[in-house]
PDB file of C-alpha atoms in Angstrom:
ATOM      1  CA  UNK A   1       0.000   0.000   0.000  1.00  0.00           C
ATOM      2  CA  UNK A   2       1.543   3.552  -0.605  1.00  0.00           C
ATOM      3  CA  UNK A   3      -0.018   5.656   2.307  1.00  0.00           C
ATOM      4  CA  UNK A   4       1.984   7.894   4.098  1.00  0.00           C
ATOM      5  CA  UNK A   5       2.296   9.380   7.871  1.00  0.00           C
ATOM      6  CA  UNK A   6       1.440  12.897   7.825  1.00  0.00           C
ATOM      7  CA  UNK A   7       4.127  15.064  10.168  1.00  0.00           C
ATOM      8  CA  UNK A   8       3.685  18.680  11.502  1.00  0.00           C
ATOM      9  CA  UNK A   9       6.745  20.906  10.731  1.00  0.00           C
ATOM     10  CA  UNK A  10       7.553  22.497  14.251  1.00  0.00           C
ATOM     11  CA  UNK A  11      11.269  24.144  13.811  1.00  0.00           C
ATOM     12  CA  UNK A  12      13.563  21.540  13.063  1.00  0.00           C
ATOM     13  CA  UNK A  13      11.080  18.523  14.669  1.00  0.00           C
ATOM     14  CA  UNK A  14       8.687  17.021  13.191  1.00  0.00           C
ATOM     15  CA  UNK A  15       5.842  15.449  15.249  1.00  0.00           C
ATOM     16  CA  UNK A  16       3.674  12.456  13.778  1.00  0.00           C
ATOM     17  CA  UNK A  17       0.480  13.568  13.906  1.00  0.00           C
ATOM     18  CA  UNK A  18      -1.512  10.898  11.216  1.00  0.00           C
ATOM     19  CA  UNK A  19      -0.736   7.742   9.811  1.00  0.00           C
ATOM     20  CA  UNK A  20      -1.437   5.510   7.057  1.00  0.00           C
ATOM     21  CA  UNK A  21      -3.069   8.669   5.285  1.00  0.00           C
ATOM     22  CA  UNK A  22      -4.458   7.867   1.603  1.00  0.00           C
ATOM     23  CA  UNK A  23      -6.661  10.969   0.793  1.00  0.00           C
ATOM     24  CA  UNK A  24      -5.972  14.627   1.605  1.00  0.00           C
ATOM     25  CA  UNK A  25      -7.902  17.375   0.287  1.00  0.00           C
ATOM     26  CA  UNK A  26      -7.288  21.208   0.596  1.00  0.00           C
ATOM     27  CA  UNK A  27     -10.128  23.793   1.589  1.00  0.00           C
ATOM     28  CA  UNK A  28      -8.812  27.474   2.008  1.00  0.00           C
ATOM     29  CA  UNK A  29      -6.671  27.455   5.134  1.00  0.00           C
ATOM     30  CA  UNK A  30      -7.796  23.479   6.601  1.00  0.00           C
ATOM     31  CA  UNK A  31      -6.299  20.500   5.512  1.00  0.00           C
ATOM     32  CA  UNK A  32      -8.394  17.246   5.545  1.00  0.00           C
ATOM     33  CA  UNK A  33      -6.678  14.365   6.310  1.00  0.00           C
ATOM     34  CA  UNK A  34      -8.255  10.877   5.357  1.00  0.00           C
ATOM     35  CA  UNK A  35      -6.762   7.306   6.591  1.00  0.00           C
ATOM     36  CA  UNK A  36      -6.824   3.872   5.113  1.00  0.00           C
ATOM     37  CA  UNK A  37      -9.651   3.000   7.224  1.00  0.00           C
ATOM     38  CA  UNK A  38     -11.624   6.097   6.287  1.00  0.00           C
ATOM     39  CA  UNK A  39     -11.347   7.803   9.677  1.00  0.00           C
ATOM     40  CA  UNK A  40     -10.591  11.561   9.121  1.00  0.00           C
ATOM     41  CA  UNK A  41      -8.651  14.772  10.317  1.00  0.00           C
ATOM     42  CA  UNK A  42      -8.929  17.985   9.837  1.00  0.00           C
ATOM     43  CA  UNK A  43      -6.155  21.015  10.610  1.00  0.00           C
ATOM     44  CA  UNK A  44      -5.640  24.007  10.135  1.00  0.00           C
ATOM     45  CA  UNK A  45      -2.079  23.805   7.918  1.00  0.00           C
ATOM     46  CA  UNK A  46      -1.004  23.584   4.796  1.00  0.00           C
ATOM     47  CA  UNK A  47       1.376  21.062   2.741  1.00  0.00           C
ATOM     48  CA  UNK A  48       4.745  22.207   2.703  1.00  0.00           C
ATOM     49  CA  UNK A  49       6.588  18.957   1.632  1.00  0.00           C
ATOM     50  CA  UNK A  50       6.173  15.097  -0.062  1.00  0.00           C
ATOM     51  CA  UNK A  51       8.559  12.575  -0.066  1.00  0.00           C
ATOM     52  CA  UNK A  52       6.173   9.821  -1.058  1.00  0.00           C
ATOM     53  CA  UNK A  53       8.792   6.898  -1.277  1.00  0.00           C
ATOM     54  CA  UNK A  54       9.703   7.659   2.430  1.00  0.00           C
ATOM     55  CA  UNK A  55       5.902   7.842   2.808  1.00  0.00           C
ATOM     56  CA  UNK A  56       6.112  11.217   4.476  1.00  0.00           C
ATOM     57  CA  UNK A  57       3.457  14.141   4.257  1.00  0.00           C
ATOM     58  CA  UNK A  58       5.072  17.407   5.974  1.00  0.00           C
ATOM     59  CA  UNK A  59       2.885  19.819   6.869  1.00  0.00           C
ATOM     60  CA  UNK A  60       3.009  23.610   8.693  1.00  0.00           C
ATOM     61  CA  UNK A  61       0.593  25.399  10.572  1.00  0.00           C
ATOM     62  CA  UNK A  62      -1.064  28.145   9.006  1.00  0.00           C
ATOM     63  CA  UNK A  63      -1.165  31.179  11.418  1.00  0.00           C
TER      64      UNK A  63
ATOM     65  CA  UNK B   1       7.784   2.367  -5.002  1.00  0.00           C
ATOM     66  CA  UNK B   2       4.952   4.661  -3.741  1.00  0.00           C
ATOM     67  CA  UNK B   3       5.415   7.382  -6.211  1.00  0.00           C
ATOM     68  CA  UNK B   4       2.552   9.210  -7.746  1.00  0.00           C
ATOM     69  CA  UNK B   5       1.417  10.612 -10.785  1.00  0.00           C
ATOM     70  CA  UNK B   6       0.786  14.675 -10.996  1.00  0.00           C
ATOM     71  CA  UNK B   7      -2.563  15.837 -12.596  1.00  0.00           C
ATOM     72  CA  UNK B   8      -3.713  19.299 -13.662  1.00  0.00           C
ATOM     73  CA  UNK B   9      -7.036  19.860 -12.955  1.00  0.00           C
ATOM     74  CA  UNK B  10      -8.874  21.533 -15.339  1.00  0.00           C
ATOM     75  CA  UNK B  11     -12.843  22.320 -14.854  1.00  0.00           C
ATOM     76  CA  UNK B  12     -13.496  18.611 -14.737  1.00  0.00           C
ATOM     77  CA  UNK B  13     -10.504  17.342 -17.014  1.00  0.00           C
ATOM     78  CA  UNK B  14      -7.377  16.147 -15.418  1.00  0.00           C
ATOM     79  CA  UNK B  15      -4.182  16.445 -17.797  1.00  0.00           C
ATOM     80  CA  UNK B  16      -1.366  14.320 -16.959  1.00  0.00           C
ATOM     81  CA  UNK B  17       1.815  16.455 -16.400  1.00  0.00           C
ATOM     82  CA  UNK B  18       4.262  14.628 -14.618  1.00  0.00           C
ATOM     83  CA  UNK B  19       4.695  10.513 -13.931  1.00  0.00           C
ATOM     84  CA  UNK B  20       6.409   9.026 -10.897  1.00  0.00           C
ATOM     85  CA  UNK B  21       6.694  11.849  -8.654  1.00  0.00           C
ATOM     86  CA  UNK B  22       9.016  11.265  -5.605  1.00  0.00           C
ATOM     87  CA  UNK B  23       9.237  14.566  -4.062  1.00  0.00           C
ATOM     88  CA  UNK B  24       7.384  17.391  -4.171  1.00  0.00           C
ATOM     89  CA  UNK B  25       8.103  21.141  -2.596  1.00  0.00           C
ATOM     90  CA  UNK B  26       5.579  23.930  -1.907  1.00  0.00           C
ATOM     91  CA  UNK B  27       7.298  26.996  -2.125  1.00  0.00           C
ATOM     92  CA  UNK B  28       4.826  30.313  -2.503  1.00  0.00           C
ATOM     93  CA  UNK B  29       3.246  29.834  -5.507  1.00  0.00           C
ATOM     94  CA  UNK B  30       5.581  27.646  -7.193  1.00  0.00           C
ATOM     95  CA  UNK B  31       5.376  23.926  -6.618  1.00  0.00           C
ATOM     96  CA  UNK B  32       8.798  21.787  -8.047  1.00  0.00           C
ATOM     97  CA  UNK B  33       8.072  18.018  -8.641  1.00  0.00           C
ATOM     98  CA  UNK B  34      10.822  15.886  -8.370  1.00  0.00           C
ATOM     99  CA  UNK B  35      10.712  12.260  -9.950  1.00  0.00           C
ATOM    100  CA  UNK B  36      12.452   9.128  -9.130  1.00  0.00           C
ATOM    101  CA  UNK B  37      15.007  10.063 -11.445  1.00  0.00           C
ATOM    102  CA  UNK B  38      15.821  12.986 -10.449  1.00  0.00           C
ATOM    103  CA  UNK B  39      14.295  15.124 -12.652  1.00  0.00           C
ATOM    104  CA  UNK B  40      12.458  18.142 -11.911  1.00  0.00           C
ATOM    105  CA  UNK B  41       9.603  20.332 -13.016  1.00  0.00           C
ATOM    106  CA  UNK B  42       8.660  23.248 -11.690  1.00  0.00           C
ATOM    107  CA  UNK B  43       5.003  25.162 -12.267  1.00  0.00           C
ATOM    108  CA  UNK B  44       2.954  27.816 -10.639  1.00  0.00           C
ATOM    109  CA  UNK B  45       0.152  25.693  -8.921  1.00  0.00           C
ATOM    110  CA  UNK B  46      -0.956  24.203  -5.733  1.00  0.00           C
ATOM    111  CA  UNK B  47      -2.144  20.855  -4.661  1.00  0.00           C
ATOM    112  CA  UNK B  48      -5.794  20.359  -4.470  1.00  0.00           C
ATOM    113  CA  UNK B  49      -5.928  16.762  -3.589  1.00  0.00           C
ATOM    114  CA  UNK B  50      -3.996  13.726  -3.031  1.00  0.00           C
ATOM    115  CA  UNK B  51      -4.868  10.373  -3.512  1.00  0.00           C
ATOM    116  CA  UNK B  52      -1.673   8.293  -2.317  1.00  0.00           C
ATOM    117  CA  UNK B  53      -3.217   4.941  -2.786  1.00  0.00           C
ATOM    118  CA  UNK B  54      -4.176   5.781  -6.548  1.00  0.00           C
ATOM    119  CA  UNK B  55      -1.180   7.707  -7.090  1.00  0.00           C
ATOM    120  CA  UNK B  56      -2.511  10.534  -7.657  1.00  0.00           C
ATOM    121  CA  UNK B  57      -1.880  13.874  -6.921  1.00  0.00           C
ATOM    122  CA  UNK B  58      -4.163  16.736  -7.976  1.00  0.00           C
ATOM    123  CA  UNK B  59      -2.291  20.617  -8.733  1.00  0.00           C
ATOM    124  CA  UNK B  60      -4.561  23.465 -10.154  1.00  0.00           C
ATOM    125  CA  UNK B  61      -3.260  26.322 -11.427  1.00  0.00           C
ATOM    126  CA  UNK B  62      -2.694  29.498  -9.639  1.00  0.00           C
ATOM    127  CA  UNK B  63      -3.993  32.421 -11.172  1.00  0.00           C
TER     128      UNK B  63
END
């Protein structure tokens, strides 16, 4: 399967906030996250960087 | 691999404009794909949707 954990940019760390994400859709300023399983987050960030063959989804917080 | 495929969306078409994207980078209102290869294209868009298990990653067009 080629899901990927979704991490929160925070300075130089990033925190693991969602995993095994398949869907993500963009709405203005919230970011909707959407698992294998179909079970859902949304945040207020945007994407700032894939690297979809280390499965990673790096996102920042929108101010 | 877990790459995905980059798609201009365009009223309800979606143009294929870039295969086997690795990595991709959000910088203002530029977004640089990066494939497996190495090789790079850069446009003025934003991501509207991914779909990681169909390999699919959505851009529109910034006006």
């Amino acid at each position: 399967m080629c899901e990927a954990h979704a991490y929160l940019s925070r300075g130089d760390q990033e925190e693991l906030i969602f995993e095994n994400v398949d869907r993500v859709d963009l709405q203005n300023e919230c970011i909707v996250l959407e698992n294998i399983f179909g079970q859902r987050k949304m945040l207020k960030a945007k994407i700032k960087e894939l690297a979809l063959v280390d499965h990673k989804i790096i996102l920042e917080e929108v101010e």
